[in-house]
XYZ file of C-alpha atoms in Angstrom:
662
model
C -0.888 23.060 51.098
C -2.885 22.231 47.949
C 0.302 21.720 45.941
C 1.720 19.407 48.616
C -1.440 17.269 48.614
C -1.474 17.109 44.802
C 2.188 16.136 44.747
C 1.539 13.315 47.232
C -1.411 11.982 45.229
C 0.465 12.151 41.925
C 3.374 10.352 43.564
C 1.278 7.289 44.407
C 2.644 4.062 42.920
C 1.338 0.501 42.770
C 2.951 -0.466 46.088
C 1.093 2.425 47.704
C -2.158 1.347 46.068
C -1.638 -2.195 47.365
C -1.344 -0.880 50.916
C -4.402 1.357 50.500
C -6.405 -1.544 49.029
C -5.360 -3.762 51.944
C -6.817 -1.271 54.425
C -9.937 -0.722 52.297
C -10.571 -4.473 52.117
C -10.241 -4.715 55.913
C -12.821 -1.976 56.474
C -15.260 -2.815 53.646
C -16.978 -5.820 55.379
C -17.558 -3.779 58.521
C -19.087 -0.907 56.552
C -21.156 -3.357 54.494
C -22.542 -4.936 57.652
C -23.335 -1.513 59.144
C -25.185 -0.489 55.959
C -27.068 -3.811 55.872
C -28.237 -3.667 59.484
C -28.708 0.110 59.584
C -30.084 1.258 62.967
C -30.097 -2.238 64.516
C -26.347 -2.597 64.029
C -24.346 -3.782 67.039
C -20.915 -5.296 66.579
C -20.733 -7.795 69.453
C -23.024 -10.565 68.066
C -21.259 -10.541 64.694
C -17.648 -9.959 65.696
C -16.359 -13.520 65.357
C -18.093 -14.165 62.043
C -17.118 -10.737 60.712
C -13.427 -11.404 61.392
C -13.591 -14.674 59.453
C -15.507 -13.065 56.588
C -13.045 -10.155 56.486
C -10.064 -12.514 56.198
C -11.876 -14.552 53.512
C -12.873 -11.507 51.459
C -9.423 -9.931 51.802
C -7.685 -13.073 50.575
C -10.072 -13.502 47.620
C -9.863 -9.906 46.372
C -6.095 -9.611 46.701
C -5.651 -12.970 44.968
C -7.918 -12.005 42.035
C -6.517 -8.486 41.663
C -2.863 -9.474 41.970
C -2.920 -12.532 39.689
C -4.724 -10.554 36.966
C -2.047 -7.832 36.888
C -4.170 -5.130 38.527
C -1.104 -3.777 40.317
C 0.821 -3.278 37.079
C -1.194 -0.335 35.780
C -0.223 3.322 35.417
C -3.211 5.159 36.831
C -2.349 8.698 35.864
C -3.864 8.058 32.429
C -6.661 5.741 33.580
C -9.547 5.513 31.132
C -12.731 3.572 30.502
C -10.592 0.503 29.740
C -9.160 0.461 33.257
C -12.618 1.062 34.722
C -14.001 -1.854 32.729
C -11.166 -4.097 33.899
C -11.742 -3.021 37.502
C -15.450 -3.861 37.205
C -14.688 -7.273 35.685
C -12.227 -8.167 38.432
C -14.636 -6.963 41.144
C -17.497 -9.062 39.736
C -15.166 -12.085 39.627
C -14.121 -11.482 43.224
C -17.752 -11.075 44.349
C -18.728 -14.338 42.640
C -15.841 -16.235 44.229
C -16.275 -14.844 47.723
C -20.056 -15.418 47.556
C -19.446 -19.046 46.629
C -16.986 -19.561 49.501
C -19.148 -17.576 51.941
C -22.211 -19.740 51.204
C -20.148 -22.934 51.498
C -18.924 -21.920 54.964
C -22.372 -20.605 55.858
C -23.794 -24.136 55.670
C -21.145 -25.535 58.008
C -22.079 -25.266 61.659
C -18.419 -25.038 62.749
C -18.094 -21.459 61.404
C -19.722 -18.417 63.014
C -20.201 -16.856 59.537
C -23.796 -18.111 59.630
C -24.622 -15.191 61.907
C -23.945 -12.723 59.084
C -26.443 -11.684 56.382
C -26.068 -13.524 53.050
C -25.905 -10.218 51.176
C -22.604 -9.297 52.825
C -20.315 -10.511 49.977
C -22.238 -8.404 47.443
C -22.260 -5.256 49.588
C -18.583 -5.727 50.433
C -17.691 -6.026 46.735
C -19.670 -2.937 45.766
C -18.058 -0.836 48.492
C -14.600 -2.135 47.562
C -15.201 -1.167 43.929
C -16.238 2.366 44.894
C -13.269 2.936 47.206
C -10.633 1.324 44.956
C -11.933 3.111 41.870
C -12.229 6.412 43.690
C -8.651 6.297 44.922
C -7.239 5.451 41.527
C -9.265 7.859 39.432
C -8.501 10.627 41.913
C -4.949 10.463 40.513
C -6.223 11.267 37.039
C -8.536 13.986 38.376
C -5.694 15.615 40.301
C -3.434 15.407 37.235
C -6.108 17.193 35.165
C -6.624 19.911 37.801
C -2.896 20.466 38.269
C -2.478 20.895 34.488
C -5.291 23.414 34.391
C -3.658 25.364 37.217
C -0.412 25.713 35.287
C 0.118 28.855 33.243
C 0.780 28.219 29.580
C 1.365 31.266 27.442
C 0.474 31.593 23.765
C -2.231 28.940 23.753
C -4.539 29.239 20.756
C -8.254 29.194 21.478
C -9.430 26.288 19.316
C -12.820 25.494 17.812
C -13.021 21.779 16.965
C -15.241 20.873 14.017
C -16.518 17.347 14.551
C -17.704 15.993 17.904
C -17.241 12.363 16.920
C -14.695 9.916 18.293
C -11.781 11.616 16.498
C -12.778 15.093 17.724
C -13.265 13.922 21.302
C -9.918 12.095 21.273
C -8.227 15.230 19.934
C -9.794 17.446 22.616
C -8.743 15.029 25.358
C -5.214 15.054 23.965
C -5.215 18.868 24.013
C -6.508 18.910 27.581
C -3.910 16.401 28.766
C -1.033 18.199 27.050
C -1.714 21.944 27.325
C 1.948 22.768 26.725
C 1.382 21.975 23.030
C -0.308 25.358 22.761
C -3.948 24.393 22.109
C -6.866 25.483 24.304
C -10.091 23.794 23.119
C -13.118 26.013 23.658
C -16.081 24.412 21.892
C -17.293 21.876 19.343
C -19.067 22.389 16.017
C -21.114 19.451 14.754
C -23.901 19.077 12.177
C -25.660 16.321 14.165
C -28.808 17.922 15.660
C -28.812 15.396 18.521
C -25.492 16.792 19.774
C -26.525 20.455 19.693
C -26.382 22.264 23.051
C -24.797 19.256 24.764
C -21.430 19.139 26.548
C -18.813 16.590 25.446
C -15.532 16.278 27.346
C -16.448 19.485 29.142
C -16.934 21.505 25.932
C -20.268 22.753 24.553
C -21.478 21.841 21.077
C -22.391 25.338 19.907
C -23.892 24.736 16.470
C -23.417 23.375 12.970
C -20.840 24.408 10.364
C -22.858 27.463 9.317
C -22.458 28.916 12.828
C -18.661 28.948 12.527
C -18.345 32.688 11.659
C -20.523 33.780 14.604
C -18.814 31.392 17.030
C -15.335 32.473 15.938
C -16.212 36.101 16.660
C -18.080 35.563 19.937
C -15.569 33.114 21.478
C -12.464 34.852 20.106
C -11.302 31.726 18.286
C -7.812 31.852 16.788
C -7.771 28.421 15.116
C -10.362 26.044 13.689
C -9.383 22.350 13.614
C -11.380 20.013 11.377
C -11.444 16.640 13.174
C -13.428 14.473 10.757
C -11.026 11.949 9.205
C -13.740 9.872 7.531
C -15.780 12.558 5.719
C -15.396 13.096 1.946
C -13.437 15.992 0.518
C -16.503 18.043 -0.453
C -17.365 18.474 3.246
C -13.807 19.598 4.025
C -14.008 22.023 1.093
C -17.281 23.547 2.353
C -15.921 24.066 5.866
C -12.654 25.467 4.524
C -14.553 27.957 2.337
C -16.491 29.162 5.391
C -13.297 29.557 7.429
C -11.420 31.301 4.626
C -14.274 33.783 4.245
C -13.613 35.041 7.795
C -9.820 34.615 7.510
C -9.411 32.321 10.540
C -6.486 29.887 10.622
C -7.759 26.432 9.674
C -6.110 23.078 10.302
C -7.154 19.451 10.106
C -6.095 15.963 11.068
C -5.176 13.361 8.426
C -7.813 11.301 6.690
C -8.674 7.817 7.901
C -6.572 6.271 5.095
C -3.486 8.053 6.397
C -3.849 7.468 10.121
C -5.015 3.834 9.814
C -4.396 2.336 13.268
C -2.607 5.366 14.691
C -3.923 7.401 17.612
C -5.154 10.965 17.265
C -2.469 13.261 18.696
C -1.990 17.002 18.747
C 1.050 16.548 16.526
C -1.354 15.108 13.924
C -2.785 18.606 13.398
C -1.589 20.102 10.126
C -2.635 22.587 7.480
C -5.411 21.571 5.111
C -3.868 19.945 2.044
C -5.115 19.210 -1.440
C -5.469 15.534 -0.447
C -8.102 16.568 2.086
C -10.188 18.347 -0.540
C -10.087 15.280 -2.811
C -10.707 12.844 0.014
C -13.487 10.351 -0.530
C -15.702 8.497 1.898
C -13.818 6.024 4.053
C -13.504 2.529 2.635
C -14.125 -0.546 4.737
C -11.377 -3.133 4.439
C -11.072 -6.492 6.124
C -7.769 -5.716 7.791
C -7.796 -8.877 9.900
C -8.184 -11.100 6.841
C -5.309 -9.302 5.110
C -3.142 -9.717 8.212
C -3.954 -13.427 8.403
C -2.921 -13.736 4.764
C 0.435 -12.000 5.311
C 1.284 -13.094 8.852
C 4.380 -15.274 9.027
C 5.054 -15.084 5.274
C 8.178 -14.065 3.352
C 7.255 -11.009 1.295
C 9.261 -9.450 -1.549
C 8.356 -5.893 -2.578
C 9.870 -4.472 -5.756
C 10.167 -0.724 -6.108
C 10.189 -0.622 -2.303
C 11.611 2.889 -2.205
C 8.974 4.376 -4.513
C 5.714 6.056 -3.607
C 3.505 2.968 -3.910
C 6.159 0.448 -2.906
C 7.061 2.254 0.309
C 3.399 2.479 1.352
C 2.990 -1.250 0.676
C 5.946 -1.756 3.014
C 4.309 0.390 5.733
C 1.053 -1.507 5.615
C 2.504 -4.995 5.183
C 4.867 -4.623 8.144
C 1.866 -4.078 10.437
C 0.655 -7.570 9.527
C 3.761 -9.220 11.044
C 5.237 -11.129 8.091
C 8.201 -13.334 8.876
C 10.476 -11.432 6.497
C 10.297 -8.461 4.126
C 12.752 -8.029 1.287
C 12.810 -4.412 0.144
C 14.048 -4.574 -3.428
C 14.850 -1.358 -5.236
C 17.329 0.287 -7.571
C 17.719 3.566 -5.663
C 19.868 2.948 -2.604
C 18.850 6.107 -0.744
C 15.110 5.552 -1.057
C 15.403 1.879 -0.027
C 17.585 2.835 2.929
C 15.050 5.473 4.000
C 12.071 3.119 3.993
C 14.054 0.441 5.842
C 14.944 2.945 8.577
C 11.358 4.181 8.749
C 10.008 0.640 9.175
C 12.502 -0.102 11.934
C 11.425 3.060 13.773
C 7.779 2.051 13.375
C 8.412 -1.378 14.868
C 10.350 -0.014 17.829
C 7.679 2.610 18.472
C 5.033 -0.124 18.526
C 7.034 -1.958 21.193
C 8.021 -4.914 19.037
C 10.709 -7.181 20.488
C 13.627 -8.547 18.489
C 11.913 -11.955 18.422
C 8.565 -10.649 17.136
C 9.960 -8.174 14.597
C 9.864 -9.250 10.946
C 13.287 -9.416 9.349
C 13.807 -6.369 7.131
C 16.329 -6.782 4.329
C 17.255 -3.956 1.979
C 18.234 -5.525 -1.342
C 19.667 -3.168 -3.957
C 19.101 -4.529 -7.418
C 17.628 -3.891 -10.838
C 14.736 -6.083 -11.988
C 16.253 -6.009 -15.484
C 19.283 -7.939 -14.178
C 18.178 -11.582 -14.128
C 21.258 -12.916 -12.324
C 20.879 -10.411 -9.482
C 17.198 -11.288 -9.138
C 17.994 -15.002 -9.166
C 20.409 -14.485 -6.269
C 17.646 -12.739 -4.292
C 15.159 -15.572 -4.936
C 17.716 -18.239 -4.052
C 18.660 -16.483 -0.814
C 15.252 -15.367 0.475
C 12.739 -17.777 -1.120
C 9.791 -15.305 -1.108
C 6.236 -16.613 -0.835
C 4.417 -13.407 -1.832
C 5.561 -10.738 -4.308
C 4.199 -7.214 -4.647
C 5.584 -5.877 -7.917
C 5.491 -2.058 -7.803
C 8.724 -1.286 -9.664
C 8.088 0.506 -12.952
C 8.914 3.537 -15.041
C 5.742 5.655 -14.928
C 6.587 9.089 -16.359
C 4.638 9.288 -19.642
C 6.519 12.009 -21.615
C 9.898 10.768 -20.365
C 9.196 7.195 -21.463
C 7.905 8.458 -24.813
C 11.407 9.797 -25.424
C 13.122 6.724 -23.938
C 11.017 3.817 -25.154
C 13.789 1.162 -24.898
C 14.110 1.918 -21.189
C 10.328 1.632 -20.681
C 10.268 -1.784 -22.361
C 13.405 -3.084 -20.622
C 12.087 -2.144 -17.189
C 8.310 -2.499 -17.376
C 8.173 -5.512 -19.690
C 11.582 -7.177 -19.330
C 11.710 -6.674 -15.569
C 8.224 -8.142 -15.093
C 9.158 -11.079 -17.352
C 12.244 -11.783 -15.207
C 10.248 -11.681 -11.990
C 7.590 -14.031 -13.341
C 10.136 -16.583 -14.588
C 11.772 -16.716 -11.169
C 8.450 -16.671 -9.316
C 7.415 -19.783 -11.222
C 10.816 -21.417 -10.817
C 10.867 -20.849 -7.044
C 7.161 -21.654 -6.559
C 6.050 -18.248 -5.297
C 2.526 -18.622 -3.912
C 1.105 -15.180 -4.762
C 2.166 -12.515 -7.240
C 0.512 -9.072 -7.360
C 1.546 -6.529 -9.976
C 0.601 -2.870 -9.746
C -0.741 -1.539 -13.032
C -2.263 1.740 -14.154
C -5.318 3.116 -15.922
C -2.864 4.316 -18.592
C -2.679 0.662 -19.716
C -6.307 0.970 -20.869
C -6.538 1.983 -24.541
C -3.004 3.362 -24.282
C -1.701 6.231 -26.382
C 1.759 6.199 -24.772
C 4.748 3.859 -24.667
C 4.459 3.733 -20.886
C 0.783 2.726 -20.953
C 1.351 0.104 -23.647
C 4.356 -1.350 -21.797
C 2.251 -1.711 -18.634
C -0.479 -3.432 -20.658
C 2.060 -5.968 -21.932
C 3.235 -6.500 -18.351
C -0.389 -7.221 -17.391
C -0.602 -9.795 -20.176
C 2.498 -11.613 -18.937
C 1.081 -11.919 -15.414
C -2.301 -13.122 -16.678
C -0.685 -15.682 -18.980
C 1.424 -17.092 -16.120
C -1.674 -17.365 -13.928
C -3.627 -19.144 -16.661
C -0.850 -21.451 -17.835
C 0.393 -22.572 -14.415
C -2.847 -22.210 -12.427
C -1.263 -19.707 -10.057
C -2.985 -16.974 -7.967
C -1.172 -14.210 -9.851
C -3.230 -11.040 -10.247
C -3.109 -7.490 -11.602
C -4.404 -4.439 -9.719
C -5.160 -1.434 -11.903
C -5.751 2.117 -10.673
C -5.093 5.747 -11.606
C -2.973 8.580 -10.260
C -2.065 8.744 -6.602
C -1.731 11.992 -4.731
C 1.721 12.668 -3.352
C 3.624 10.357 -5.668
C 6.869 11.583 -7.177
C 5.363 11.771 -10.656
C 2.260 13.621 -9.502
C 1.499 17.154 -10.678
C 1.078 18.281 -7.065
C 4.805 18.684 -6.208
C 5.338 20.583 -9.483
C 2.453 22.941 -8.752
C 3.692 23.514 -5.208
C 7.185 24.420 -6.445
C 5.723 26.867 -8.956
C 3.516 28.473 -6.298
C 6.413 28.735 -3.837
C 8.413 30.571 -6.510
C 5.386 32.738 -7.413
C 5.640 31.425 -10.974
C 2.629 30.769 -13.229
C 1.238 27.240 -12.948
C 1.654 25.374 -16.236
C -1.066 22.955 -17.389
C -1.062 21.211 -20.729
C -4.765 21.598 -21.582
C -7.813 23.241 -19.923
C -9.903 20.058 -20.329
C -7.349 17.539 -19.055
C -8.642 15.457 -16.143
C -7.452 12.517 -14.090
C -8.634 10.017 -11.499
C -6.946 10.454 -8.124
C -6.557 8.408 -4.952
C -4.451 8.867 -1.875
C -1.524 6.454 -1.658
C -2.662 4.788 1.616
C -6.166 4.249 0.229
C -4.834 2.732 -3.000
C -2.550 0.353 -1.111
C -5.344 -0.704 1.246
C -7.376 -1.712 -1.790
C -4.363 -3.437 -3.362
C -3.975 -5.594 -0.245
C -7.712 -6.257 -0.194
C -7.664 -7.304 -3.854
C -4.802 -9.667 -3.071
C -6.966 -11.823 -0.820
C -9.839 -11.746 -3.325
C -7.723 -13.074 -6.197
C -7.864 -16.686 -7.304
C -5.552 -16.166 -10.281
C -5.728 -14.575 -13.705
C -7.852 -11.581 -12.726
C -7.421 -7.888 -13.269
C -8.785 -5.958 -10.318
C -9.822 -2.399 -10.997
C -10.102 0.034 -8.101
C -13.077 2.381 -8.084
C -11.400 5.743 -8.562
C -14.482 7.850 -7.915
C -15.033 11.037 -9.917
C -12.345 12.332 -12.312
C -10.828 15.684 -11.357
C -9.935 18.481 -13.778
C -6.299 19.428 -13.338
C -7.096 23.109 -13.688
C -9.478 22.856 -10.694
C -6.726 21.108 -8.759
C -4.361 23.998 -9.511
C -6.918 26.589 -8.408
C -7.458 24.766 -5.103
C -3.720 24.633 -4.471
C -3.349 28.360 -5.138
C -6.148 29.156 -2.663
C -4.743 26.776 -0.026
C -1.419 28.601 -0.339
C -3.125 31.893 0.517
C -3.068 33.381 -2.998
C -5.693 34.386 -5.533
C -5.939 32.885 -9.011
C -5.171 35.438 -11.717
C -4.099 38.075 -9.202
C -1.148 36.505 -7.396
C -0.626 33.334 -9.458
C -1.566 32.830 -13.126
C -2.431 29.588 -14.907
C -1.100 29.089 -18.453
C -1.746 26.233 -20.904
C 1.182 24.733 -22.808
C -0.377 21.992 -24.981
C -0.468 18.216 -24.578
C 2.888 16.468 -24.336
C 3.912 13.344 -26.291
C 1.835 10.345 -25.239
C -0.395 12.370 -22.920
C -4.177 11.842 -22.936
C -6.874 14.342 -22.066
C -8.705 11.735 -20.027
C -7.957 8.293 -18.645
C -10.197 5.292 -19.250
C -10.946 2.272 -17.094
C -12.385 -0.186 -19.624
C -10.685 -2.242 -22.350
C -12.935 -3.507 -25.170
C -13.818 -7.173 -24.609
C -13.161 -7.179 -20.872
C -16.098 -8.298 -18.746
C -16.343 -6.411 -15.483
C -17.971 -7.909 -12.425
C -18.542 -6.762 -8.878
C -16.633 -8.349 -6.002
C -17.509 -8.699 -2.335
C -15.730 -5.365 -1.815
C -17.696 -2.325 -2.976
C -14.621 -0.420 -4.191
C -13.108 -3.250 -6.263
C -14.232 -4.554 -9.648
C -12.766 -7.602 -11.337
C -12.208 -8.519 -14.973
C -13.285 -12.133 -14.931
C -12.246 -12.941 -18.510
C -8.936 -11.046 -18.488
C -6.733 -14.093 -19.019
C -8.874 -15.352 -21.922
C -8.317 -12.384 -24.243
C -4.546 -12.613 -24.555
C -2.843 -12.365 -27.971
C -1.464 -15.486 -29.607
C 2.278 -16.190 -29.455
C 2.655 -13.687 -26.631
C 6.037 -15.044 -25.525
C 7.578 -14.779 -29.006
C 6.328 -11.221 -29.496
C 7.535 -10.155 -26.048
C 10.935 -11.690 -26.775
C 11.138 -9.688 -29.986
C 10.049 -6.564 -28.131
C 12.788 -6.972 -25.544
C 15.360 -7.566 -28.296
C 14.251 -4.314 -29.969
C 14.741 -2.549 -26.635
C 18.241 -4.032 -26.312
C 19.052 -2.607 -29.750
C 17.444 0.783 -28.958
C 15.159 0.358 -31.962
C 12.316 2.736 -31.068
C 10.472 2.322 -34.382
C 10.349 -1.448 -34.040
C 9.181 -1.076 -30.429
C 6.169 0.956 -31.571
C 5.457 -1.561 -34.364
C 5.574 -4.554 -31.984
C 3.475 -2.814 -29.351
C 0.789 -2.251 -31.978
C 0.830 -6.012 -32.671
C 0.691 -6.927 -28.987
C -1.799 -4.313 -27.851
C -4.501 -3.843 -30.521
C -6.029 -0.910 -28.671
C -2.673 0.944 -28.570
C -3.078 4.148 -30.615
C 0.138 6.168 -30.793
C -0.305 9.653 -32.166
C -3.863 10.103 -30.874
C -2.662 11.838 -27.729
C -2.767 15.314 -29.194
C -5.088 17.578 -31.138
C -8.759 18.344 -31.003
C -9.661 14.689 -31.598
C -9.325 13.943 -27.901
C -11.363 16.978 -26.953
C -14.168 15.783 -29.248
C -14.011 12.294 -27.722
C -14.059 13.776 -24.244
C -17.153 15.833 -24.958
C -18.949 12.835 -26.472
C -17.782 10.264 -24.015
C -20.135 9.097 -21.272
C -18.645 9.613 -17.848
C -16.756 6.459 -16.968
C -17.799 6.808 -13.343
C -21.408 6.322 -14.401
C -20.336 3.073 -16.064
C -18.681 1.889 -12.857
C -21.832 2.712 -10.918
C -23.892 0.860 -13.506
C -21.765 -2.271 -13.103
C -22.230 -2.165 -9.323
C -25.987 -1.807 -9.733
C -26.143 -4.649 -12.237
C -27.104 -2.441 -15.170
C -23.870 -2.934 -17.111
C -21.974 -6.215 -17.467
C -19.275 -5.416 -20.008
C-alpha cells in the first residue's frame, strides 16, 4: 500500500497540481472564515459574500501563479529557490486580492461587506501552506523512497567541511545513493557548528577528532569538501588520514570548479595541486564577462595548457566568436570539441552560442596569419603560443627566436594593421634576469608588445607569471611516470625551487589583468611562496602510496643548460605598484625602459634565426636584454646567490604594504 501511495505522489505532474490548487483555492476562504470567527462561526449570514470572495480569490491566485510560470516547475527537486518563488507569488496574490476585496467592500451592491477585512490575508496564508505542503511532499516522498531502496557496497563517508560545498555534496549523495556514498557525519573546525545537525548529519568534531570518529563510526572514506582552503590545510588533514590508513578523497579547488555545481562525480583522489593550493582569489567575473561579451576573440596556442584554459573561461563570457589558433591539429580539435560539449551542457541554443572556429596555422607564417585576420577581424587577442621548454630551446635557439620573437612580431604587425582593440601576451618569470634562450626570447617578446602599446597608444599588455601545475612542460607528469614505473625520481639539484599556480587560477588572473590594463603595462601575478622541487617529489611519492627512500628513491642529476636554481620576479629598473586587485602587481614604467633601435635589433635577431646562427643569436640577445646572463645557470654561483638572496615573496608583500616601491 505504501509503495502504491508513493508511486501516485511521485507521478504527480503540473496538470495534477493545477487541479489540486483549484480545489485548495475553493476551500481556503471557507477555512479562513472559520478560523477568523472561531466558535461564533455560522455559514448562513456570510454565504453570499463568501461565494463572491471565493471566486475573486480563485481568479487572482490562478492568474498570478499561471502567468508567472508557477506550473512549469519540476517539484521532485524543489529547493529553497522554489519556496522563495512560492512566497513571492503568494504575497503578490494577497496584495492584489486585498486591494480588490477592499474596493468591493466599499460598494454597497456587493455582499462582501459582511466578511471580515482580514479574510484575504488568512486565505493567502492558508493557500501558501496547502500549496507548499503538497509540492514539497513530492520531494519528501522521493527522499524516503530512496532511503528505502537497498544499495549494496555503499561507503560510509565522513565529510570534512560543513560549509556550503560540504552541505551541497552531502545533499547530492543523499539524492543519488546509487553512486555508492553513504554520508554519516561532518567534521568541521568551526566551534559554532560543533554538536549541531546539518542536512540530517551531526557535526562530530574538528579535524583532530578524525581518527576517533573513523574508528567509532566505521568510516571507509573521508572526503575533504573545502574547495577554498589553502593547501597547508589539505596537507594537515591528509597527514591525519594517512596516519590511520583511511581512504581519502577531495573535491576540486575553487579555481577548478568555478561556476560548476558540486556533484558526487567531482570526488577524486587528493592530488599534488590540492597540497599546493592557495587561498581563493576574488575576481570580478561580471566585469570580465562584460568586457568579453559580444566580442571577436582570437586565442593563439589554443590547444596548449594555458591557451585551452583561456578558451574554457572566455567561452563562459559569451563572446560573439572565438578563433582557436594553433599549430597542433589534434589539440585544437580537442579543445573545440570540449567547448562545444560545454555549451550544449549549459543549454545554449544555436543562436546564443558563440561561433567556434578552429584555425590551424603557425604564427611564424605571416601570410597564413594575415588570412586569419582578414577573415575574422578579431577585436581581442590572447597570445599564449610559445616554445617554453628551457633545455630544449637552449639546444634549438633559432626555433625559440622564430616562434617566440618572430611569431609575436607578426601578430603585433597585423593587430595594428587590423585595429585590434586589446592585445594580451602571456609571459613568464623566466623572462626576468634570464639565463636561458627561452627566457631571453620571451623578454624580447615583452618588449615588442610594450613598444607597440607606447608607440600607437594601444591597450596592449603583458601578463607575467611562473610555472603552472598540470601543464605539458611541468615536472609533475614526469614524476608521475617515474613513480608509476617504480623508477627513481630525477631532480637536477636539491636546492632548485619554483613558483607554482594552478592553470585555472593563473587564467582567472590573466583575464582580470586584461580589464585593468590601459596599455604598456607588465602585470605580474602574485605567485605566493616558492616550492622546492624535491619537496614536491616527496609529496607525490606519498600521495601515490609509497615511501621515500624505501619504495622510490630521489637522485640528483645536475642543472641542465639554461636552467636556474630559482626564478625571480623583478627586473632592475622596473617600478612595481599595487593594483586594485590584491594578487596583481603592475610595472608602471615598463614601456619607458626599452632599448634603443629595438626594431632593427629584432630584425637582425630574426635574420640570425633564419640562418640558424646560434652564436649570433646569443650575441644579439645580450645587446637586447642587458640582464641576460648566459652561462650563469650552472655551478655553485647560483647556490651562493640563492642562499644570500632575500625571499622574493617578502619583496612582493613589501610592495603591497607600501614598504617597497621598486
